[in-house]
Amino acid sequence: MPMMTGREYIESLRATKPEVYFLGQRIKHIVDEPMFQPHLHGAAMTYELAHHPEYEQIMTATSHLTGEKINRFTHVHHGIDDLVKKVRMMRLLGQKTGTCFQRCVGLDGLNAIYVTTYDIDQKYGTDYHERFKRYLLEVQKNDWMPAGAMTDARGDRSLRPSKQKHPDVYLHIKERLKDGVIVSGTKAHITGAINSHEIITMPTRTMTEEDRDYSVSFAIPADAKGVMFVFSRQTNDTRRLDGVLDAGNPKYGIVGGEAVIIFQNVFVPWERVFMAGEYDFTTELVETFAGYHRSNYGGCKVGLADVVIGGSSWIAEAHGIGKASHIVDKLTEMIAMAETCWSCTLACSYEGYRTPSGAYHINPLLANVTKLNITRMVYEWMRVGQDIAGGKIITLPSEKDLNNPASGKVLEECFSGKDGVPPRDIIKMLRLIENMSVGAGLPEAMHGAGSPAAQKIMIERRSGIEKKIELAETIAGIRKDRDFETIVGKDEKTHWDEVRKKIEERRAQIH
Amino acid sequence: MTCPFGLLESMFTIGVRYCGGCNPQIDRSRIVIDLREGLKKMGLEVELTTEKERAVDMVLIVNGCKHACLEAKQVESDCGYPVISVRGEMVDDQYVEEGDIIKILIQRICSFI
Ligand SMILES: Cc1cc2nc3c(=O)[nH]c(=O)nc-3n(C[C@H](O)[C@H](O)[C@H](O)COP(=O)(O)OP(=O)(O)OC[C@H]3O[C@@H](n4cnc5c(N)ncnc54)[C@H](O)[C@@H]3O)c2cc1C
């Protein structure tokens, strides 16, 4: 099957029949449900742009399995160039949608499982990697969007999975059969889950021997028997049912349309199981996934920053303050922060490396630094955007009041700006800034791909502090400095003895 | 660990190539010093040289990190020689802790001699 277009992707979802609930009701047809439309459009953009000659360099790749042209979202990175194009794709899509386009979690899951299954097989002689390659081929051939489900509900965070009161707060194997496994448990916050063709699961943390059954990774169709989705609420979500203007970004929504996925005795055939008890590889899978995913945030969120910076500048101009020095300064500040994050994410890719599987991984230290910056800087540039836009972003009347003959005309006058700028356009822009800077997008930057503490742990682990200590010791003269000794042509002690002697002589001369 | 080969008739020569060393995860020169000593201790007369013009029997690339800046370039210019590549805490495509790099290198070198 050739790569799908945006429209074809949305239509392809009609063939799946996932069990989805929202606001207490079963949603039969997700494609036609107005609440879900913006998220479908956001994901559709990842399909659509692959067909545009002006984006295909970034949006498509050559499959290492078939040599065929595929959507980059189904590709396993096989070089630095792939890693760089991946983050360029993230920024591009952030610019095009102003929100989360959802498909990167699955992409990172595919890559992380590819890398890890190879290493598991090397140690245990299993055949997970070959199985996974066959699955990947299916994903590429069908141009599927798999949701990446790593985060378990997790219950009491201080307890290991096997010690939880409710075993289902973590996804786990309940039974091993000849032809597959039976799994139960809950994955929370899963982006794009209801509008994905498939779900790929990964363990959420390092597991120990007693958590063997929780060390599980597999893929299943989204409408597999026993899988249930409960769609999450987002700030102001039902505004999209009130018309167009109030939603802020009615086309693509806000964040990624997350859902809780509940697995109840779901059968997974062995062919689709990629880890089943190899707890000693859970750290590798989690860290590899987290590395890829954290590096993305300096791409997609910077794409969003481009939109919000543009919006803030537009509003300042419309309000007649575009040339004010503090506004120019604030916009410059926003740009500098965004480009700092962009530099981080590019560096993750340029400093990537080849793994034993042949797939390329980003630089994990830099990826964690990128994401840590994002947990702060998104708040900061959104704060500055709110400063420029003014309090109206949270006090504007509704579209219905604008359309009401009793209040509409006076409201439009009251929200007008510079002469010649249509007041409705000003309101549209303010709503967009509200949508992006006030709501769910902020905690997404904080917790998506892991909370800040998780990044700090990884940064600390990978910082190579001992090497830094050696550097300091060498310069301080505690450790031998071979380069210095070569420069001065003698060992350090002799050198300093001579220097001291010279100083003494000079002093004596002066006296 | 023992090497299946005793003293060699003609000196086996390894061309050592270093990456630029901007932010190494491992002590690259220490690795080469320790390797030289390790080979000597095993009774292997192996010469390690950084002279680019010398004819060598194999090439050892010493990259400070997994990114391995040197690898792609070096393989081109030294093409034809067997190559072992240290990439930070990796030797070729195997993850290795810094302390075990020498052991793995000696094993690999022995397989080439
Ligand atoms: C918008 C959005 C989209 C997401 N999309 C996906 C997705 O597609 N797929 C996916 O798998 N996940 C997804 N996530 C999940 C994301 O990775 C988690 O939110 C993140 O790992 C934090 O987990 P939590 O939200 O359960 O918070 P918690 O774990 O409850 O964290 C709250 C605080 O508790 C601290 N904490 C947690 N555990 C411990 C502990 N053991 N000891 C000490 N402190 C602790 C944390 O550091 C943090 O400060 C998404 C999240 C968001 C917000």
XYZ file of C-alpha atoms and ligand atoms in Angstrom:
677
model
C 0.000 0.000 0.000
C 1.450 3.437 -0.866
C 1.777 6.140 1.792
C -1.614 7.488 2.865
C -2.674 11.100 2.412
C -4.250 13.010 5.299
C -7.726 12.272 4.040
C -6.953 8.604 3.447
C -5.585 8.283 6.978
C -8.805 9.655 8.455
C -10.895 7.373 6.251
C -8.704 4.386 7.176
C -9.831 4.800 10.782
C -13.366 3.844 9.773
C -12.138 0.291 9.359
C -11.088 0.083 13.034
C -13.709 -0.248 15.756
C -12.002 0.641 19.040
C -14.033 0.650 22.253
C -13.885 4.344 23.181
C -15.628 6.200 26.017
C -15.876 9.925 26.615
C -17.978 11.871 29.129
C -19.645 8.671 30.222
C -20.693 7.577 26.756
C -19.525 4.980 24.279
C -18.325 6.748 21.120
C -19.088 4.502 18.159
C -17.614 6.470 15.286
C -14.545 8.399 16.271
C -14.107 9.815 12.771
C -17.437 11.619 12.948
C -17.248 12.719 16.583
C -16.727 16.528 16.709
C -14.749 16.278 19.971
C -12.055 14.223 18.252
C -11.889 16.023 14.912
C -9.015 18.408 15.721
C -6.808 15.524 16.896
C -7.535 13.580 13.738
C -6.549 16.619 11.682
C -3.316 17.028 13.643
C -2.285 13.419 13.003
C -3.491 13.693 9.382
C -0.894 16.420 8.827
C 1.858 13.832 9.360
C 0.415 11.906 6.418
C -0.484 14.827 4.233
C 2.871 16.599 4.132
C 4.624 13.423 2.973
C 2.875 13.947 -0.357
C 3.985 17.526 -0.869
C 7.174 17.913 -2.912
C 8.177 20.875 -0.776
C 8.268 18.689 2.361
C 9.014 15.187 1.146
C 12.765 15.473 1.780
C 11.980 15.624 5.477
C 8.710 13.744 5.636
C 9.745 10.612 3.787
C 12.593 8.144 4.122
C 13.885 5.031 2.410
C 13.017 1.858 4.271
C 16.111 -0.140 5.211
C 13.929 -3.245 4.976
C 12.506 -2.803 1.480
C 14.358 0.130 -0.094
C 10.987 1.721 -0.701
C 9.911 5.268 0.004
C 7.969 5.402 3.266
C 6.567 7.996 5.617
C 9.385 8.955 8.010
C 7.075 8.203 10.937
C 7.452 4.487 10.181
C 11.218 4.591 9.637
C 14.031 3.180 11.755
C 16.834 5.745 11.688
C 19.895 4.489 9.894
C 22.245 7.444 9.989
C 22.853 10.867 11.450
C 21.018 12.368 8.501
C 17.886 10.427 9.510
C 18.149 11.666 13.098
C 18.512 15.268 11.940
C 15.603 14.987 9.523
C 13.495 13.493 12.287
C 13.765 16.621 14.445
C 13.359 18.915 11.449
C 10.119 17.037 10.784
C 9.026 17.685 14.391
C 9.581 21.426 14.108
C 7.846 21.570 10.735
C 4.770 19.763 12.049
C 4.663 21.917 15.180
C 4.616 24.958 12.911
C 1.875 23.473 10.750
C -0.478 22.405 13.556
C 0.377 24.597 16.568
C -0.119 21.529 18.737
C 0.858 17.899 19.245
C 0.562 15.841 16.056
C 0.799 12.627 18.093
C 2.667 10.324 15.776
C 6.149 10.701 17.248
C 5.493 8.476 20.269
C 4.880 5.475 18.036
C 7.920 6.356 15.929
C 10.125 6.435 19.011
C 8.593 3.202 20.271
C 9.356 1.466 16.967
C 12.957 2.629 17.071
C 13.486 1.780 20.741
C 12.053 -1.721 20.363
C 14.143 -2.278 17.238
C 17.338 -1.400 19.113
C 16.497 -3.348 22.286
C 15.158 -6.556 20.737
C 18.449 -6.913 18.867
C 20.373 -6.736 22.132
C 18.003 -9.146 23.931
C 18.495 -11.698 21.163
C 22.280 -11.336 21.387
C 22.148 -12.272 25.056
C 19.386 -14.874 25.135
C 19.281 -16.276 21.611
C 15.604 -15.308 21.318
C 14.069 -14.183 18.030
C 12.323 -10.997 19.115
C 14.238 -8.865 16.632
C 13.187 -10.887 13.584
C 9.587 -10.845 14.837
C 9.800 -7.136 15.318
C 11.225 -6.611 11.846
C 8.261 -8.493 10.393
C 5.951 -6.260 12.386
C 7.797 -3.137 11.282
C 7.380 -4.234 7.684
C 3.617 -4.386 8.242
C 3.656 -0.912 9.786
C 5.579 0.468 6.818
C 3.499 -1.335 4.210
C 0.226 -0.170 5.723
C 1.539 3.244 6.766
C 0.047 2.635 10.213
C 0.090 5.042 13.093
C 0.917 3.050 16.238
C 0.329 4.754 19.595
C 3.337 4.421 21.904
C 2.102 3.207 25.283
C 4.829 3.250 27.894
C 3.443 5.047 30.967
C 1.515 2.784 33.323
C -1.035 4.195 35.755
C 1.499 3.248 38.467
C -0.589 3.602 41.665
C 1.696 4.036 44.670
C 4.914 5.369 43.120
C 6.975 4.158 46.068
C 6.094 0.500 45.424
C 7.413 -1.839 42.753
C 4.855 -3.098 40.205
C 4.605 -6.524 41.795
C 3.936 -4.938 45.219
C 0.977 -2.767 44.173
C -2.392 -3.349 45.799
C -4.060 -3.365 42.377
C -1.985 -5.426 39.941
C -3.632 -3.687 37.007
C -2.035 -0.304 37.692
C 0.815 -1.762 35.641
C 0.385 -3.706 32.405
C 1.536 -7.281 32.910
C 1.428 -10.826 31.620
C -1.282 -12.845 33.367
C -0.789 -16.065 31.510
C 1.669 -17.579 29.052
C 0.053 -19.831 26.472
C 1.471 -21.926 23.672
C 0.417 -19.413 21.052
C 0.747 -16.146 22.964
C 0.231 -14.272 26.221
C -2.767 -12.895 28.084
C -2.190 -9.387 29.441
C -4.046 -7.005 31.721
C -3.325 -3.556 33.127
C -3.575 0.140 32.460
C -1.566 2.622 30.454
C -2.316 6.281 31.166
C -1.961 9.531 29.196
C -1.487 7.815 25.830
C -1.285 10.343 23.020
C -3.313 9.788 19.863
C -4.473 6.452 21.241
C -8.031 6.479 19.950
C -7.041 7.510 16.438
C -4.158 5.085 16.043
C -4.335 1.877 14.045
C -2.167 -0.009 16.498
C -0.837 0.185 20.047
C 2.725 -0.721 20.891
C 3.488 -1.164 24.570
C 6.707 -0.899 26.520
C 7.470 -1.179 30.247
C 7.517 2.150 32.026
C 10.486 1.680 34.361
C 13.394 -0.525 35.267
C 12.029 -3.858 36.437
C 13.584 -6.416 38.760
C 13.294 -10.179 38.814
C 10.152 -10.050 40.921
C 8.579 -7.808 38.254
C 9.353 -10.274 35.473
C 5.730 -10.416 34.283
C 5.639 -6.631 34.070
C 8.588 -6.658 31.681
C 6.494 -6.867 28.574
C 6.380 -5.234 25.173
C 4.008 -6.055 22.326
C 1.852 -4.678 19.520
C -1.872 -5.122 19.022
C -4.525 -3.564 16.790
C -6.338 -0.712 18.551
C -9.604 -2.598 18.315
C -8.270 -5.858 19.747
C -10.711 -7.686 22.038
C -10.422 -6.548 25.659
C -8.880 -3.140 24.917
C -10.842 -0.131 26.113
C -10.035 3.586 25.792
C -11.271 6.375 28.012
C -10.596 9.696 26.350
C -9.096 12.350 28.636
C -10.373 15.841 29.284
C -8.348 18.888 28.356
C -8.760 22.510 29.314
C -11.684 24.053 27.458
C -12.218 20.916 25.381
C -15.993 21.282 25.024
C -15.549 24.775 23.630
C -15.090 23.094 20.282
C -18.750 22.102 20.502
C -19.740 25.786 20.955
C -18.631 27.006 17.550
C -15.319 27.795 15.908
C -13.857 30.921 17.444
C -13.781 30.026 21.142
C -11.715 26.863 20.700
C -8.615 28.851 19.742
C -7.204 26.175 17.479
C -10.380 24.543 16.170
C -8.495 22.818 13.347
C -5.846 20.938 15.326
C -6.851 21.296 18.988
C -4.621 21.270 22.024
C -2.138 18.601 23.080
C -2.505 15.177 21.568
C -5.889 13.817 22.563
C -4.665 11.537 25.334
C -6.519 8.484 26.612
C -6.332 5.874 29.332
C -5.971 2.424 27.792
C -7.388 -0.426 29.825
C -6.319 -3.938 28.883
C -8.577 -6.679 30.221
C -7.387 -10.201 29.484
C -6.123 -9.292 26.049
C -4.619 -12.088 23.980
C -1.384 -11.224 22.152
C 0.081 -13.830 19.772
C 3.797 -14.558 20.241
C 4.505 -13.138 16.788
C 3.639 -9.714 18.218
C 5.420 -10.041 21.567
C 8.829 -8.323 21.703
C 9.735 -8.752 25.363
C 8.271 -11.213 27.826
C 10.121 -11.325 31.109
C 13.612 -10.080 30.149
C 13.571 -7.596 33.024
C 17.294 -6.928 32.623
C 16.531 -5.143 29.327
C 13.770 -2.896 30.669
C 16.245 -0.123 31.516
C 17.610 -0.196 27.981
C 14.147 -0.077 26.432
C 12.944 2.719 28.698
C 16.102 4.799 28.298
C 16.305 4.303 24.549
C 12.681 5.317 24.102
C 13.031 8.242 26.502
C 16.159 9.415 24.694
C 14.481 9.529 21.301
C 11.343 11.063 22.734
C 13.009 13.720 24.863
C 15.085 14.900 21.934
C 11.875 15.467 19.918
C 10.621 18.082 22.336
C 13.189 20.610 21.158
C 11.681 20.162 17.691
C 7.896 20.061 18.102
C 7.707 22.572 20.946
C 9.941 24.984 19.057
C 7.553 24.666 16.110
C 4.795 25.693 18.533
C 6.976 28.547 19.768
C 7.293 29.763 16.167
C 3.496 29.994 16.028
C 3.122 31.727 19.383
C 5.939 34.172 18.638
C 4.290 34.990 15.320
C 0.933 35.399 17.072
C 2.375 37.639 19.782
C 4.075 39.842 17.216
C 0.850 40.056 15.202
C -1.169 41.067 18.264
C 1.381 43.686 19.288
C 1.197 45.172 15.806
C -2.630 45.066 15.824
C -2.666 46.800 19.213
C -0.325 49.521 17.933
C 2.601 48.569 20.175
C 4.642 46.581 17.659
C 7.527 49.065 17.723
C 7.643 49.580 21.492
C 11.137 48.742 22.667
C 10.031 46.387 25.448
C 7.872 44.436 22.963
C 10.750 44.038 20.521
C 12.911 42.973 23.436
C 10.341 40.409 24.619
C 9.882 38.926 21.172
C 13.647 38.672 20.853
C 13.758 36.930 24.214
C 11.155 34.392 23.036
C 13.095 33.743 19.849
C 16.367 33.274 21.707
C 14.780 30.735 24.078
C 13.170 28.812 21.257
C 16.358 28.684 19.200
C 18.308 27.562 22.269
C 16.019 24.547 22.520
C 16.318 23.998 18.785
C 20.115 24.000 19.075
C 19.823 21.391 21.805
C 17.663 19.104 19.742
C 19.829 19.391 16.648
C 22.853 18.577 18.777
C 21.144 15.400 20.053
C 20.873 14.206 16.483
C 24.241 15.379 15.195
C 25.918 13.679 18.159
C 23.982 10.441 17.598
C 25.598 7.022 17.260
C 25.160 3.615 15.684
C 23.795 0.956 18.009
C 24.700 -2.730 17.684
C 21.414 -3.249 15.787
C 22.613 -0.854 13.078
C 19.894 1.671 13.960
C 21.052 5.095 15.101
C 20.322 6.589 18.497
C 20.512 10.211 19.584
C 22.940 11.429 22.260
C 21.062 10.552 25.473
C 22.728 13.146 27.703
C 21.848 15.965 25.321
C 18.318 14.607 24.867
C 17.692 14.839 28.590
C 19.160 18.327 28.714
C 16.878 19.303 25.821
C 13.783 18.063 27.585
C 14.788 19.650 30.901
C 15.094 22.998 29.121
C 11.682 22.444 27.577
C 10.097 21.874 31.000
C 11.143 25.447 31.836
C 11.384 27.410 28.635
C 7.954 26.578 27.225
C 6.433 28.121 30.351
C 8.726 31.090 29.978
C 8.049 31.883 26.328
C 4.328 31.337 26.855
C 4.494 33.702 29.840
C 6.063 36.377 27.657
C 3.447 35.696 24.957
C 0.698 36.261 27.540
C 2.398 39.472 28.639
C 2.347 40.817 25.072
C -1.193 39.615 24.283
C -2.830 41.095 27.392
C -5.478 39.888 29.845
C -8.072 39.592 27.082
C -6.806 36.125 26.319
C -8.774 34.942 29.330
C -11.599 37.482 29.513
C -12.909 37.605 25.940
C -16.634 37.057 25.537
C -17.851 34.062 23.583
C -18.454 33.713 19.873
C -22.167 33.456 20.622
C -22.119 36.903 22.244
C -20.228 38.289 19.291
C -22.925 36.909 17.020
C -25.748 38.233 19.180
C -27.193 41.399 17.598
C -27.706 42.895 21.075
C -24.030 42.773 22.039
C -22.037 41.861 18.937
C -21.462 45.284 17.396
C -20.358 46.983 20.593
C -18.121 44.053 21.495
C -16.380 44.185 18.134
C -15.763 47.908 18.607
C -14.449 47.325 22.076
C -12.000 44.686 20.910
C -10.814 46.612 17.873
C -7.185 47.650 17.558
C -5.250 49.602 14.982
C -7.356 51.011 12.204
C -7.795 48.557 9.351
C -7.357 45.370 11.397
C -10.649 43.419 11.540
C -11.638 43.007 15.221
C -12.656 39.394 14.586
C -9.118 38.681 13.466
C -7.790 40.160 16.687
C -10.122 37.921 18.650
C -9.068 34.871 16.614
C -5.425 35.538 17.382
C -6.070 36.137 21.074
C -7.963 32.861 21.277
C -5.090 31.038 19.594
C -2.628 32.464 22.126
C -4.997 31.551 24.946
C -5.267 28.006 23.622
C -1.522 27.583 23.367
C -0.369 29.391 26.492
C -3.021 28.884 29.156
C -4.118 25.304 28.844
C -2.955 21.725 28.691
C 0.086 22.490 26.522
C 2.065 23.631 29.561
C 1.928 20.488 31.695
C 2.500 18.560 28.507
C 5.874 20.305 28.261
C 6.494 19.483 31.917
C 5.518 15.795 32.078
C 5.316 14.519 28.501
C 8.322 12.207 27.902
C 8.895 12.174 31.658
C 8.910 14.614 34.561
C 11.981 16.830 35.181
C 13.303 14.563 37.946
C 13.562 11.730 35.413
C 15.709 13.909 33.166
C 17.922 14.969 36.041
C 18.550 11.359 37.017
C 19.655 10.590 33.468
C 21.783 13.713 33.215
C 23.504 12.891 36.482
C 24.105 9.288 35.378
C 25.571 10.265 32.054
C 27.422 13.414 32.959
C 30.785 11.669 33.437
C 31.458 13.656 36.589
C 34.669 11.659 37.300
C 36.164 12.935 34.063
C 35.315 16.502 35.047
C 37.002 15.963 38.398
C 40.105 14.732 36.557
C 40.087 17.892 34.434
C 39.917 20.085 37.513
C 42.609 18.065 39.286
C 44.880 18.360 36.274
C 44.556 22.120 36.007
C 44.785 22.591 39.774
C 48.091 20.704 39.736
C 46.840 17.750 41.769
C 47.114 15.349 38.850
C 49.935 15.068 36.306
C 49.436 17.407 33.336
C 51.296 15.746 30.475
C 50.454 18.472 27.970
C 51.730 21.210 30.259
C 54.938 19.289 30.854
C 55.458 18.937 27.119
C 54.915 22.669 26.618
C 57.419 23.650 29.309
C 59.761 20.800 28.399
C 60.155 19.416 31.922
C 58.129 17.908 34.727
C 55.836 20.248 36.612
C 57.726 20.211 39.887
C 61.031 21.183 38.235
C 59.251 23.874 36.264
C 57.707 25.498 39.335
C 60.938 25.203 41.319
C 62.667 27.089 38.530
C 59.926 29.685 38.359
C 60.139 30.259 42.100
C 63.882 30.571 41.882
C 63.590 33.148 39.080
C 61.085 35.169 41.092
C 63.442 35.162 44.075
C 66.319 36.329 41.888
C 64.182 39.126 40.402
C 63.162 40.219 43.896
C 66.755 40.275 45.036
C 67.678 42.401 41.984
C 64.906 44.933 42.735
C 65.940 45.214 46.358
C 43.578 -14.829 29.175
C 46.012 -16.416 26.730
C 46.591 -15.662 23.119
C 46.778 -18.658 20.774
C 49.866 -17.218 19.136
C 53.349 -16.995 20.580
C 55.993 -14.482 19.620
C 55.587 -13.387 16.052
C 58.366 -13.555 13.498
C 57.857 -10.082 12.051
C 56.481 -7.308 14.175
C 52.720 -6.938 13.803
C 51.971 -3.222 13.451
C 48.791 -1.441 14.386
C 48.105 2.056 13.116
C 46.474 4.033 15.899
C 44.140 6.845 14.849
C 42.618 9.175 17.421
C 39.473 11.257 17.075
C 39.820 14.948 17.957
C 39.020 14.365 21.640
C 36.554 17.218 22.260
C 34.591 15.634 25.099
C 35.770 12.057 25.522
C 33.955 9.573 27.786
C 37.096 7.491 28.040
C 40.781 8.276 28.497
C 41.950 7.627 24.954
C 45.693 7.830 25.470
C 45.444 5.718 28.635
C 43.706 3.033 26.563
C 46.576 2.939 24.089
C 49.215 2.928 26.853
C 47.406 0.121 28.684
C 46.907 -1.802 25.469
C 50.608 -1.610 24.666
C 51.417 -2.917 28.146
C 48.739 -5.590 27.998
C 50.043 -6.922 24.698
C 53.586 -6.897 26.012
C 52.594 -8.797 29.132
C 51.117 -11.493 26.928
C 54.404 -11.831 25.087
C 53.030 -10.334 21.920
C 55.389 -8.101 20.039
C 52.959 -5.681 18.552
C 53.922 -2.189 17.524
C 51.436 0.613 17.912
C 52.159 3.603 15.728
C 50.437 6.892 15.037
C 52.539 7.556 11.929
C 50.077 7.826 9.090
C 52.587 6.932 6.357
C 53.714 3.647 7.922
C 52.520 0.402 6.360
C 50.455 -1.332 9.016
C 48.705 -4.655 9.492
C 45.574 -3.230 10.993
C 44.070 0.015 12.210
C 42.816 0.845 15.679
C 40.467 3.811 15.774
C 40.170 5.410 19.187
C 37.042 7.568 19.441
C 36.312 9.264 22.740
C 32.561 8.674 22.500
C 29.970 6.571 20.713
C 29.347 9.248 18.142
C 32.703 8.155 16.685
C 33.566 11.174 14.522
C 36.574 9.429 13.096
C 35.019 6.185 12.042
C 33.385 7.113 8.773
C 36.325 9.188 7.560
C 38.999 6.797 8.686
C 37.493 3.753 7.085
C 37.853 5.536 3.756
C 41.484 6.561 4.091
C 42.657 3.296 5.646
C 40.528 1.170 3.424
C 41.832 -2.311 2.925
C 43.110 -2.739 6.478
C 41.172 -4.599 9.127
C 39.804 -2.048 11.558
C 38.874 -2.152 15.229
C 36.951 0.850 16.427
C 36.748 1.975 20.021
C 33.713 4.256 20.344
C 33.661 5.498 23.911
C 32.330 2.627 25.945
C 31.868 0.472 22.864
C 34.270 -1.637 20.845
C 32.935 -1.964 17.332
C 29.293 -2.829 17.960
C 29.672 -4.183 21.466
C 28.915 -2.225 24.643
C 31.957 -2.418 26.941
C 32.711 -0.671 30.226
C 35.856 1.439 30.159
C 37.675 -0.979 32.454
C 37.055 -3.900 30.074
C 38.084 -2.204 26.846
C 41.678 -3.481 26.927
C 40.589 -7.087 27.471
C 38.227 -6.903 24.485
C 40.826 -5.178 22.323
C 43.434 -7.837 23.019
C 40.919 -10.555 22.155
C 40.084 -8.832 18.879
C 43.713 -8.133 17.992
C 44.595 -11.762 18.634
C 41.898 -12.817 16.199
C 43.603 -10.735 13.494
C 47.183 -11.787 14.091
C 0.138 15.498 27.437
C 0.838 14.241 27.776
C 1.019 13.269 26.797
C 1.633 12.066 27.110
N 1.731 11.092 26.145
C 2.229 9.875 26.463
C 2.269 8.821 25.500
O 1.859 8.990 24.350
N 2.766 7.612 25.872
C 3.239 7.393 27.122
O 3.673 6.296 27.386
N 3.200 8.371 28.069
C 2.711 9.594 27.773
N 2.681 10.591 28.725
C 3.073 10.259 30.087
C 4.295 10.934 30.652
O 5.446 10.263 30.275
C 4.086 10.996 32.168
O 3.159 12.025 32.401
C 5.330 11.252 32.953
O 6.190 10.167 32.880
C 5.016 11.551 34.418
O 4.202 10.567 34.967
P 2.850 10.968 35.709
O 2.132 11.932 34.857
O 2.164 9.721 36.069
O 3.287 11.784 36.952
P 3.838 11.251 38.332
O 4.674 10.051 38.114
O 2.739 11.135 39.300
O 4.797 12.452 38.720
C 4.435 13.491 39.628
C 5.661 13.834 40.465
O 6.034 12.686 41.212
C 7.416 12.435 41.048
N 7.618 10.986 41.159
C 7.034 10.006 40.439
N 7.466 8.783 40.824
C 8.344 8.996 41.827
C 9.135 8.138 42.646
N 9.096 6.803 42.512
N 9.941 8.704 43.560
C 9.995 10.052 43.719
N 9.266 10.917 42.977
C 8.445 10.404 42.038
C 7.731 12.973 39.657
O 9.110 13.272 39.505
C 6.872 14.220 39.623
O 7.524 15.300 40.213
C 2.093 11.831 28.425
C 1.937 12.821 29.394
C 1.322 14.009 29.087
C 1.156 15.028 30.170
